mmCIF file of C-alpha atoms and ligand atoms in Angstrom:
data_model
loop_
_atom_site.group_PDB
_atom_site.id
_atom_site.type_symbol
_atom_site.label_atom_id
_atom_site.label_comp_id
_atom_site.label_asym_id
_atom_site.label_seq_id
_atom_site.Cartn_x
_atom_site.Cartn_y
_atom_site.Cartn_z
ATOM 1 C CA MET A 1 0.000 0.000 0.000
ATOM 2 C CA PRO A 2 1.466 3.369 -0.911
ATOM 3 C CA GLY A 3 2.249 5.304 2.261
ATOM 4 C CA ARG A 4 1.812 9.011 2.942
ATOM 5 C CA VAL A 5 4.857 11.139 2.362
ATOM 6 C CA PRO A 6 5.235 14.880 2.793
ATOM 7 C CA ASP A 7 5.711 17.007 -0.351
ATOM 8 C CA ILE A 8 9.077 18.646 -0.868
ATOM 9 C CA GLU A 9 9.586 21.356 -3.470
ATOM 10 C CA GLY A 10 11.664 20.034 -6.355
ATOM 11 C CA VAL A 11 11.372 16.377 -5.324
ATOM 12 C CA VAL A 12 8.777 13.799 -6.344
ATOM 13 C CA LEU A 13 8.329 11.391 -3.429
ATOM 14 C CA LYS A 14 6.654 8.007 -3.757
ATOM 15 C CA THR A 15 6.504 4.728 -1.852
ATOM 16 C CA ASP A 16 6.442 1.053 -2.857
ATOM 17 C CA ILE A 17 7.619 1.498 -6.427
ATOM 18 C CA PRO A 18 8.114 -1.768 -8.395
ATOM 19 C CA LEU A 19 11.702 -1.600 -9.637
ATOM 20 C CA ALA A 20 11.121 -4.236 -12.311
ATOM 21 C CA ASP A 21 9.300 -1.471 -14.210
ATOM 22 C CA PHE A 22 12.450 0.676 -14.111
ATOM 23 C CA THR A 23 15.056 -1.846 -15.216
ATOM 24 C CA THR A 24 15.654 -3.212 -18.704
ATOM 25 C CA PHE A 25 15.932 -6.703 -17.117
ATOM 26 C CA ARG A 26 12.323 -6.366 -15.843
ATOM 27 C CA ILE A 27 13.441 -7.991 -12.577
ATOM 28 C CA GLY A 28 13.357 -6.704 -8.993
ATOM 29 C CA GLY A 29 11.143 -6.027 -5.986
ATOM 30 C CA THR A 30 9.964 -2.664 -4.746
ATOM 31 C CA ALA A 31 11.701 0.463 -3.530
ATOM 32 C CA ALA A 32 10.099 1.252 -0.163
ATOM 33 C CA LEU A 33 10.910 4.943 -0.737
ATOM 34 C CA TRP A 34 11.462 6.654 -4.100
ATOM 35 C CA LEU A 35 12.832 10.184 -4.441
ATOM 36 C CA GLU A 36 13.034 11.837 -7.846
ATOM 37 C CA PRO A 37 14.390 15.398 -7.848
ATOM 38 C CA THR A 38 13.314 17.670 -10.673
ATOM 39 C CA ASP A 39 16.071 20.253 -10.218
ATOM 40 C CA ILE A 40 19.449 20.672 -8.486
ATOM 41 C CA PRO A 41 18.128 22.293 -5.264
ATOM 42 C CA GLY A 42 15.644 19.396 -5.077
ATOM 43 C CA LEU A 43 18.512 16.936 -5.498
ATOM 44 C CA GLU A 44 20.426 18.576 -2.636
ATOM 45 C CA LYS A 45 17.324 18.304 -0.406
ATOM 46 C CA ALA A 46 16.740 14.682 -1.414
ATOM 47 C CA LEU A 47 20.352 13.850 -0.591
ATOM 48 C CA ALA A 48 20.101 15.488 2.827
ATOM 49 C CA ILE A 49 17.064 13.284 3.616
ATOM 50 C CA LEU A 50 18.725 10.152 2.307
ATOM 51 C CA HIS A 51 22.062 10.669 4.028
ATOM 52 C CA SER A 52 20.330 11.177 7.401
ATOM 53 C CA ASN A 53 17.742 8.405 7.126
ATOM 54 C CA PHE A 54 18.812 5.879 4.480
ATOM 55 C CA PRO A 55 22.609 6.038 4.125
ATOM 56 C CA ALA A 56 22.590 2.859 1.998
ATOM 57 C CA PHE A 57 20.271 4.403 -0.632
ATOM 58 C CA ARG A 58 20.660 3.376 -4.299
ATOM 59 C CA ILE A 59 21.146 5.655 -7.283
ATOM 60 C CA LEU A 60 19.061 4.894 -10.368
ATOM 61 C CA GLY A 61 19.577 6.021 -13.944
ATOM 62 C CA ASN A 62 17.830 4.235 -16.789
ATOM 63 C CA GLY A 63 18.218 0.861 -15.053
ATOM 64 C CA SER A 64 19.987 -0.732 -18.026
ATOM 65 C CA ASN A 65 22.916 -2.120 -16.056
ATOM 66 C CA LEU A 66 21.026 -3.332 -13.014
ATOM 67 C CA LEU A 67 20.040 -6.641 -11.466
ATOM 68 C CA VAL A 68 17.732 -5.932 -8.523
ATOM 69 C CA ASP A 69 16.910 -8.355 -5.684
ATOM 70 C CA ASP A 70 13.337 -9.708 -5.749
ATOM 71 C CA ARG A 71 13.019 -8.592 -2.108
ATOM 72 C CA GLY A 72 13.494 -4.968 -3.149
ATOM 73 C CA VAL A 73 15.507 -2.223 -1.472
ATOM 74 C CA ASP A 74 14.876 0.529 1.078
ATOM 75 C CA ALA A 75 15.391 3.776 -0.769
ATOM 76 C CA VAL A 76 16.065 4.786 -4.366
ATOM 77 C CA LEU A 77 17.204 8.138 -5.705
ATOM 78 C CA SER A 78 16.072 8.373 -9.326
ATOM 79 C CA LEU A 79 17.940 10.891 -11.482
ATOM 80 C CA ASN A 80 15.421 10.634 -14.293
ATOM 81 C CA GLY A 81 13.819 13.997 -13.508
ATOM 82 C CA LEU A 82 16.957 15.949 -14.473
ATOM 83 C CA THR A 83 16.316 16.229 -18.188
ATOM 84 C CA ASP A 84 17.715 19.620 -19.230
ATOM 85 C CA LEU A 85 19.634 19.565 -22.518
ATOM 86 C CA GLY A 86 21.084 22.512 -24.416
ATOM 87 C CA PHE A 87 24.120 24.631 -25.262
ATOM 88 C CA GLY A 88 25.868 26.655 -22.555
ATOM 89 C CA ASN A 89 29.410 27.728 -21.690
ATOM 90 C CA GLY A 90 30.488 26.854 -25.267
ATOM 91 C CA MET A 91 29.545 23.243 -24.663
ATOM 92 C CA LEU A 92 26.595 20.901 -24.796
ATOM 93 C CA GLU A 93 25.148 20.532 -21.292
ATOM 94 C CA ALA A 94 23.053 17.505 -20.374
ATOM 95 C CA GLY A 95 21.261 16.585 -17.150
ATOM 96 C CA ALA A 96 21.845 13.153 -15.642
ATOM 97 C CA GLY A 97 18.382 11.952 -16.637
ATOM 98 C CA VAL A 98 18.762 12.687 -20.355
ATOM 99 C CA ARG A 99 18.725 9.452 -22.347
ATOM 100 C CA LEU A 100 21.765 8.831 -24.527
ATOM 101 C CA SER A 101 19.363 8.236 -27.435
ATOM 102 C CA ARG A 102 17.879 11.751 -26.973
ATOM 103 C CA LEU A 103 21.368 13.239 -26.718
ATOM 104 C CA ILE A 104 22.426 11.579 -29.966
ATOM 105 C CA THR A 105 19.206 12.668 -31.730
ATOM 106 C CA PHE A 106 19.781 16.233 -30.482
ATOM 107 C CA CYS A 107 23.358 16.202 -31.835
ATOM 108 C CA HIS A 108 22.115 14.798 -35.134
ATOM 109 C CA SER A 109 19.525 17.557 -35.491
ATOM 110 C CA HIS A 110 22.251 20.164 -34.850
ATOM 111 C CA ASP A 111 24.629 18.567 -37.395
ATOM 112 C CA LEU A 112 27.035 17.496 -34.652
ATOM 113 C CA GLY A 113 28.768 14.152 -34.993
ATOM 114 C CA GLY A 114 30.969 12.013 -32.778
ATOM 115 C CA LEU A 115 28.614 10.072 -30.528
ATOM 116 C CA GLU A 116 27.144 7.864 -33.285
ATOM 117 C CA PRO A 117 29.227 4.771 -32.326
ATOM 118 C CA LEU A 118 27.473 4.795 -28.937
ATOM 119 C CA CYS A 119 23.967 4.708 -30.372
ATOM 120 C CA GLY A 120 21.813 1.891 -29.051
ATOM 121 C CA ILE A 121 23.290 1.994 -25.534
ATOM 122 C CA PRO A 122 20.135 2.379 -23.388
ATOM 123 C CA ALA A 123 21.848 4.593 -20.798
ATOM 124 C CA SER A 124 21.001 7.842 -19.079
ATOM 125 C CA VAL A 125 23.734 10.480 -19.177
ATOM 126 C CA GLY A 126 24.401 9.932 -15.430
ATOM 127 C CA GLY A 127 24.658 6.172 -15.875
ATOM 128 C CA ALA A 128 26.860 6.594 -18.960
ATOM 129 C CA VAL A 129 29.246 8.785 -16.928
ATOM 130 C CA LYS A 130 29.258 6.436 -13.925
ATOM 131 C CA MET A 131 29.909 3.350 -16.092
ATOM 132 C CA ASN A 132 31.939 5.162 -18.772
ATOM 133 C CA ALA A 133 29.657 3.466 -21.274
ATOM 134 C CA GLY A 134 31.316 2.647 -24.541
ATOM 135 C CA ALA A 135 31.134 0.788 -27.823
ATOM 136 C CA ASN A 136 33.062 0.470 -31.060
ATOM 137 C CA GLY A 137 36.275 1.702 -29.466
ATOM 138 C CA LEU A 138 34.754 4.895 -28.021
ATOM 139 C CA ASN A 139 33.826 5.750 -24.440
ATOM 140 C CA PHE A 140 31.285 8.375 -23.418
ATOM 141 C CA LEU A 141 33.789 10.180 -21.178
ATOM 142 C CA ASP A 142 36.103 10.727 -24.171
ATOM 143 C CA PHE A 143 33.718 13.574 -25.058
ATOM 144 C CA VAL A 144 32.970 14.903 -21.596
ATOM 145 C CA GLU A 145 34.829 17.971 -20.332
ATOM 146 C CA SER A 146 33.381 18.083 -16.802
ATOM 147 C CA VAL A 147 30.862 16.415 -14.548
ATOM 148 C CA LEU A 148 28.515 17.983 -11.996
ATOM 149 C CA ILE A 149 28.655 16.120 -8.672
ATOM 150 C CA VAL A 150 26.065 16.924 -6.020
ATOM 151 C CA THR A 151 26.252 16.292 -2.274
ATOM 152 C CA PRO A 152 23.892 17.489 0.507
ATOM 153 C CA ASN A 153 26.368 20.346 1.027
ATOM 154 C CA GLY A 154 26.218 21.660 -2.512
ATOM 155 C CA SER A 155 27.174 21.079 -6.124
ATOM 156 C CA GLN A 156 30.553 21.158 -7.822
ATOM 157 C CA TRP A 157 31.865 20.734 -11.371
ATOM 158 C CA PHE A 158 34.828 18.367 -11.717
ATOM 159 C CA LYS A 159 37.053 18.233 -14.801
ATOM 160 C CA CYS A 160 37.264 14.778 -16.326
ATOM 161 C CA VAL A 161 41.056 15.004 -16.607
ATOM 162 C CA ASP A 162 41.131 14.990 -12.795
ATOM 163 C CA MET A 163 39.018 11.836 -12.551
ATOM 164 C CA GLU A 164 40.519 8.365 -12.837
ATOM 165 C CA SER A 165 38.242 6.816 -15.416
ATOM 166 C CA GLY A 166 38.850 3.584 -17.281
ATOM 167 C CA TYR A 167 37.129 0.643 -18.905
ATOM 168 C CA ARG A 168 33.461 0.737 -17.781
ATOM 169 C CA ASP A 169 34.426 2.909 -14.844
ATOM 170 C CA GLY A 170 33.886 6.664 -14.813
ATOM 171 C CA GLY A 171 36.014 7.121 -11.703
ATOM 172 C CA ILE A 172 33.008 8.484 -9.768
ATOM 173 C CA PRO A 173 33.400 7.697 -6.033
ATOM 174 C CA LYS A 174 30.867 5.233 -4.569
ATOM 175 C CA GLY A 175 27.742 7.071 -3.432
ATOM 176 C CA ALA A 176 28.571 10.296 -5.323
ATOM 177 C CA VAL A 177 25.717 11.545 -7.489
ATOM 178 C CA VAL A 178 26.282 12.710 -11.059
ATOM 179 C CA ALA A 179 23.754 15.435 -11.851
ATOM 180 C CA GLY A 180 24.926 16.310 -15.346
ATOM 181 C CA CYS A 181 27.872 16.869 -17.654
ATOM 182 C CA ARG A 182 29.370 19.223 -20.227
ATOM 183 C CA ILE A 183 30.348 17.810 -23.591
ATOM 184 C CA ARG A 184 32.984 19.508 -25.740
ATOM 185 C CA VAL A 185 31.945 20.953 -29.077
ATOM 186 C CA ALA A 186 34.819 21.464 -31.521
ATOM 187 C CA GLU A 187 35.305 24.821 -33.220
ATOM 188 C CA GLU A 188 37.077 23.282 -36.181
ATOM 189 C CA ASP A 189 37.143 20.020 -38.055
ATOM 190 C CA ALA A 190 40.621 19.351 -36.624
ATOM 191 C CA ALA A 191 38.994 17.986 -33.471
ATOM 192 C CA TYR A 192 37.490 15.268 -35.629
ATOM 193 C CA LEU A 193 40.894 13.628 -35.699
ATOM 194 C CA SER A 194 41.131 13.345 -31.916
ATOM 195 C CA GLY A 195 37.551 12.099 -31.702
ATOM 196 C CA ARG A 196 37.180 13.792 -28.327
ATOM 197 C CA ALA A 197 34.718 16.548 -29.155
ATOM 198 C CA LEU A 198 31.504 16.821 -31.098
ATOM 199 C CA TYR A 199 32.254 18.068 -34.608
ATOM 200 C CA ARG A 200 30.351 19.466 -37.575
ATOM 201 C CA VAL A 201 29.098 16.629 -39.713
ATOM 202 C CA ARG A 202 26.882 16.285 -42.761
ATOM 203 C CA ARG A 203 23.566 14.930 -41.515
ATOM 204 C CA LYS A 204 23.489 12.267 -44.213
ATOM 205 C CA ARG A 205 26.922 10.981 -43.208
ATOM 206 C CA SER A 206 25.886 10.862 -39.555
ATOM 207 C CA GLN A 207 22.693 9.005 -40.512
ATOM 208 C CA GLU A 208 24.729 6.393 -42.370
ATOM 209 C CA ILE A 209 26.915 5.733 -39.329
ATOM 210 C CA LEU A 210 23.876 5.484 -37.019
ATOM 211 C CA LYS A 211 22.256 2.976 -39.357
ATOM 212 C CA ARG A 212 25.403 0.865 -39.575
ATOM 213 C CA VAL A 213 25.935 0.840 -35.791
ATOM 214 C CA MET A 214 22.306 -0.118 -35.103
ATOM 215 C CA ALA A 215 22.351 -2.835 -37.761
ATOM 216 C CA GLN A 216 25.422 -4.349 -36.110
ATOM 217 C CA ARG A 217 23.694 -4.288 -32.689
ATOM 218 C CA ILE A 218 20.550 -5.927 -34.037
ATOM 219 C CA LEU A 219 22.702 -8.620 -35.605
ATOM 220 C CA SER A 220 24.795 -9.385 -32.523
ATOM 221 C CA GLN A 221 22.583 -8.671 -29.486
ATOM 222 C CA PRO A 222 19.243 -10.113 -28.282
ATOM 223 C CA LEU A 223 17.553 -6.709 -28.313
ATOM 224 C CA GLY A 224 14.011 -8.098 -28.346
ATOM 225 C CA GLN A 225 14.418 -9.708 -24.923
ATOM 226 C CA PRO A 226 14.811 -8.011 -21.521
ATOM 227 C CA SER A 227 18.439 -7.996 -20.351
ATOM 228 C CA ALA A 228 21.010 -5.796 -18.666
ATOM 229 C CA GLY A 229 23.478 -5.841 -21.542
ATOM 230 C CA CYS A 230 26.819 -7.522 -20.928
ATOM 231 C CA ILE A 231 26.856 -9.365 -17.619
ATOM 232 C CA PHE A 232 30.650 -9.623 -17.286
ATOM 233 C CA ARG A 233 33.503 -7.243 -17.984
ATOM 234 C CA ASN A 234 35.800 -8.420 -20.742
ATOM 235 C CA PRO A 235 39.048 -9.813 -19.348
ATOM 236 C CA GLU A 236 42.156 -8.111 -20.731
ATOM 237 C CA ASN A 237 42.703 -9.028 -24.383
ATOM 238 C CA ASP A 238 39.775 -11.424 -24.367
ATOM 239 C CA SER A 239 36.004 -11.465 -24.570
ATOM 240 C CA ALA A 240 33.742 -12.750 -21.799
ATOM 241 C CA GLY A 241 31.178 -13.759 -24.429
ATOM 242 C CA ARG A 242 33.728 -15.882 -26.291
ATOM 243 C CA LEU A 243 34.786 -17.661 -23.079
ATOM 244 C CA ILE A 244 31.182 -18.416 -22.005
ATOM 245 C CA ASP A 245 30.389 -19.629 -25.514
ATOM 246 C CA GLN A 246 33.500 -21.863 -25.536
ATOM 247 C CA ALA A 247 32.405 -23.206 -22.144
ATOM 248 C CA GLY A 248 29.277 -24.502 -23.892
ATOM 249 C CA LEU A 249 26.858 -22.382 -21.899
ATOM 250 C CA LYS A 250 24.829 -20.692 -24.643
ATOM 251 C CA GLY A 251 21.173 -21.548 -24.057
ATOM 252 C CA ARG A 252 21.756 -22.676 -20.455
ATOM 253 C CA ARG A 253 18.657 -21.910 -18.355
ATOM 254 C CA ALA A 254 17.800 -21.357 -14.716
ATOM 255 C CA GLY A 255 14.068 -20.908 -14.300
ATOM 256 C CA SER A 256 13.067 -18.264 -16.836
ATOM 257 C CA ALA A 257 16.548 -16.813 -17.264
ATOM 258 C CA GLU A 258 18.747 -17.918 -20.150
ATOM 259 C CA ILE A 259 22.299 -17.346 -21.324
ATOM 260 C CA SER A 260 21.485 -15.848 -24.698
ATOM 261 C CA MET A 261 21.906 -18.019 -27.786
ATOM 262 C CA LYS A 262 22.767 -14.848 -29.709
ATOM 263 C CA HIS A 263 25.395 -13.335 -27.392
ATOM 264 C CA ALA A 264 26.821 -15.466 -24.585
ATOM 265 C CA ASN A 265 27.649 -12.459 -22.392
ATOM 266 C CA PHE A 266 23.936 -11.546 -22.229
ATOM 267 C CA ILE A 267 21.475 -13.214 -19.865
ATOM 268 C CA VAL A 268 17.902 -12.744 -21.019
ATOM 269 C CA ASN A 269 14.644 -12.791 -19.087
ATOM 270 C CA LEU A 270 12.306 -15.142 -20.940
ATOM 271 C CA GLY A 271 9.388 -13.879 -18.839
ATOM 272 C CA GLY A 272 9.085 -13.907 -15.061
ATOM 273 C CA ALA A 273 12.761 -14.654 -14.343
ATOM 274 C CA SER A 274 13.824 -14.013 -10.760
ATOM 275 C CA PHE A 275 16.926 -12.380 -9.316
ATOM 276 C CA TYR A 276 18.014 -15.829 -8.120
ATOM 277 C CA ASN A 277 17.588 -17.393 -11.572
ATOM 278 C CA VAL A 278 20.019 -14.826 -12.971
ATOM 279 C CA MET A 279 22.427 -15.182 -10.037
ATOM 280 C CA GLU A 280 22.481 -18.960 -10.625
ATOM 281 C CA LEU A 281 23.550 -18.421 -14.244
ATOM 282 C CA ILE A 282 26.144 -15.831 -13.219
ATOM 283 C CA ASP A 283 27.666 -18.275 -10.708
ATOM 284 C CA CYS A 284 27.516 -21.112 -13.221
ATOM 285 C CA ALA A 285 29.316 -19.062 -15.930
ATOM 286 C CA ARG A 286 31.980 -17.876 -13.491
ATOM 287 C CA GLU A 287 32.647 -21.393 -12.187
ATOM 288 C CA ARG A 288 32.738 -23.034 -15.619
ATOM 289 C CA VAL A 289 35.001 -20.384 -17.178
ATOM 290 C CA LYS A 290 37.341 -20.484 -14.166
ATOM 291 C CA ALA A 291 37.539 -24.287 -14.316
ATOM 292 C CA MET A 292 38.110 -24.443 -18.099
ATOM 293 C CA PHE A 293 40.298 -21.383 -18.731
ATOM 294 C CA GLY A 294 41.571 -20.320 -15.296
ATOM 295 C CA ILE A 295 40.009 -16.880 -15.873
ATOM 296 C CA CYS A 296 37.948 -15.176 -13.178
ATOM 297 C CA LEU A 297 35.052 -13.250 -14.768
ATOM 298 C CA GLU A 298 34.036 -10.066 -12.958
ATOM 299 C CA PRO A 299 30.453 -8.779 -13.212
ATOM 300 C CA GLU A 300 29.871 -5.607 -15.226
ATOM 301 C CA VAL A 301 26.212 -5.571 -14.206
ATOM 302 C CA THR A 302 25.471 -3.710 -10.959
ATOM 303 C CA ILE A 303 23.822 -6.010 -8.436
ATOM 304 C CA TRP A 304 21.435 -4.516 -5.854
ATOM 305 C CA LYS A 305 21.093 -7.075 -3.082
ATOM 306 C CA GLU A 306 18.585 -6.383 -0.348
ATOM 307 C CA ALA A 307 20.234 -4.909 2.760
ATOM 308 C CA SER A 308 23.680 -4.625 1.136
ATOM 309 C CA ALA A 309 25.272 -1.186 0.973
HETATM 310 C C1 LIG B 1 20.536 -4.053 -24.672
HETATM 311 C C2 LIG B 1 21.664 -3.389 -23.904
HETATM 312 C C3 LIG B 1 22.821 -3.046 -24.590
HETATM 313 C C4 LIG B 1 23.873 -2.423 -23.895
HETATM 314 N N1 LIG B 1 25.004 -2.075 -24.586
HETATM 315 C C5 LIG B 1 26.009 -1.457 -23.936
HETATM 316 C C6 LIG B 1 27.186 -1.049 -24.638
HETATM 317 O O1 LIG B 1 27.320 -1.217 -25.841
HETATM 318 N N2 LIG B 1 28.169 -0.437 -23.932
HETATM 319 C C7 LIG B 1 28.054 -0.189 -22.591
HETATM 320 O O2 LIG B 1 28.973 0.394 -21.999
HETATM 321 N N3 LIG B 1 26.963 -0.580 -21.903
HETATM 322 C C8 LIG B 1 25.940 -1.195 -22.537
HETATM 323 N N4 LIG B 1 24.833 -1.584 -21.839
HETATM 324 C C9 LIG B 1 24.783 -1.408 -20.374
HETATM 325 C C10 LIG B 1 24.214 -0.063 -19.879
HETATM 326 O O3 LIG B 1 23.393 0.545 -20.852
HETATM 327 C C11 LIG B 1 25.336 0.884 -19.460
HETATM 328 O O4 LIG B 1 26.105 0.348 -18.406
HETATM 329 C C12 LIG B 1 24.818 2.253 -19.028
HETATM 330 O O5 LIG B 1 25.905 3.127 -18.848
HETATM 331 C C13 LIG B 1 23.983 2.220 -17.746
HETATM 332 O O6 LIG B 1 23.333 3.472 -17.620
HETATM 333 P P1 LIG B 1 21.957 3.618 -16.832
HETATM 334 O O7 LIG B 1 21.561 5.023 -16.873
HETATM 335 O O8 LIG B 1 20.975 2.636 -17.334
HETATM 336 O O9 LIG B 1 22.446 3.243 -15.368
HETATM 337 P P2 LIG B 1 21.738 2.309 -14.295
HETATM 338 O O10 LIG B 1 21.614 0.934 -14.847
HETATM 339 O O11 LIG B 1 20.523 2.938 -13.773
HETATM 340 O O12 LIG B 1 22.858 2.311 -13.158
HETATM 341 C C14 LIG B 1 24.127 1.698 -13.396
HETATM 342 C C15 LIG B 1 25.074 2.111 -12.275
HETATM 343 O O13 LIG B 1 25.313 3.513 -12.352
HETATM 344 C C16 LIG B 1 24.872 4.170 -11.159
HETATM 345 N N5 LIG B 1 24.274 5.436 -11.576
HETATM 346 C C17 LIG B 1 23.273 5.642 -12.473
HETATM 347 N N6 LIG B 1 23.028 6.949 -12.615
HETATM 348 C C18 LIG B 1 23.890 7.586 -11.788
HETATM 349 C C19 LIG B 1 24.124 8.959 -11.480
HETATM 350 N N7 LIG B 1 23.416 9.944 -12.054
HETATM 351 N N8 LIG B 1 25.077 9.276 -10.555
HETATM 352 C C20 LIG B 1 25.809 8.290 -9.968
HETATM 353 N N9 LIG B 1 25.631 6.987 -10.216
HETATM 354 C C21 LIG B 1 24.688 6.634 -11.118
HETATM 355 C C22 LIG B 1 23.880 3.199 -10.497
HETATM 356 O O14 LIG B 1 23.819 3.385 -9.093
HETATM 357 C C23 LIG B 1 24.504 1.871 -10.877
HETATM 358 O O15 LIG B 1 25.581 1.574 -10.015
HETATM 359 C C24 LIG B 1 23.760 -2.182 -22.501
HETATM 360 C C25 LIG B 1 22.578 -2.551 -21.826
HETATM 361 C C26 LIG B 1 21.543 -3.135 -22.523
HETATM 362 C C27 LIG B 1 20.285 -3.521 -21.779
#
């Protein structure tokens, strides 16, 4: 039963929200408390409440890299209400809740290229910063000049050069909230060569790249089935998908979860899969790959276990 919660300006407050509806895996119990700020002062207020009452709160973007416990979690801070997008300070500024797809469409409509190789990643800007989402040899943070981090005590812009980012890791400290970012826009075509700023592009050319990238995704990933993308990080100089495939695990099932026949590093929800079904497959893949190849696979997916920090 939804409980009564006081209104706070700039924050949408709800109770008992089913998290399965907010993850691409379509798995997970409820969030007892849900806070969704609609602006930065609201985010600061929400953080003050959470830090005092629910220090183990979870941060939610578009839920495309999440496996949530069927028993649910206490408190969730959703960044999906921060959706501002536009030019400012000579850069493109995007709120944490802006979808990468909207960002890429916006760039396309302003004849700005560069982000096309990332199209099809179902991230929010905040999640793409946190995970340093990437594809086709490019990472989102390659384009980002600075990131807005918010704490209950205020907001501060941090330059990306000062952050230690890497493969699927934006270098954002645990518990820190990304509220938005600034993306470089090149003055001249020269920046095209570095690939680290948005650059002027002919719309037709950009369209061709988008089409090619999406066609490749459709070919190689089980996009019609709920999943959280790649379950494991790729080991150095190898591919987790190749190892799981070689271990003979494609098509392996636990309840209604399956190691995808199309891409062995994806686990898909065939309908009604539980957290534990997916965990069983994760453990199975890790054990089998370790036994056969001596390689320890590390999860890329973020796992929200009930009562864990
Ligand atoms: C079909 C499919 C294909 C995918 N393909 C790719 C791919 O090609 N490349 C790739 O890198 N990933 C891919 N992914 C995984 C996923 O889209 C990325 O990891 C993405 O960056 C997650 O963003 P999100 O907004 O969904 O974050 P969420 O899943 O909501 O959260 C992921 C993590 O980031 C944290 N987080 C989210 N927002 C914030 C914020 N504002 N501040 C601080 N922390 C935050 C969460 O607490 C959590 O730890 C794919 C996923 C799917 C389902």
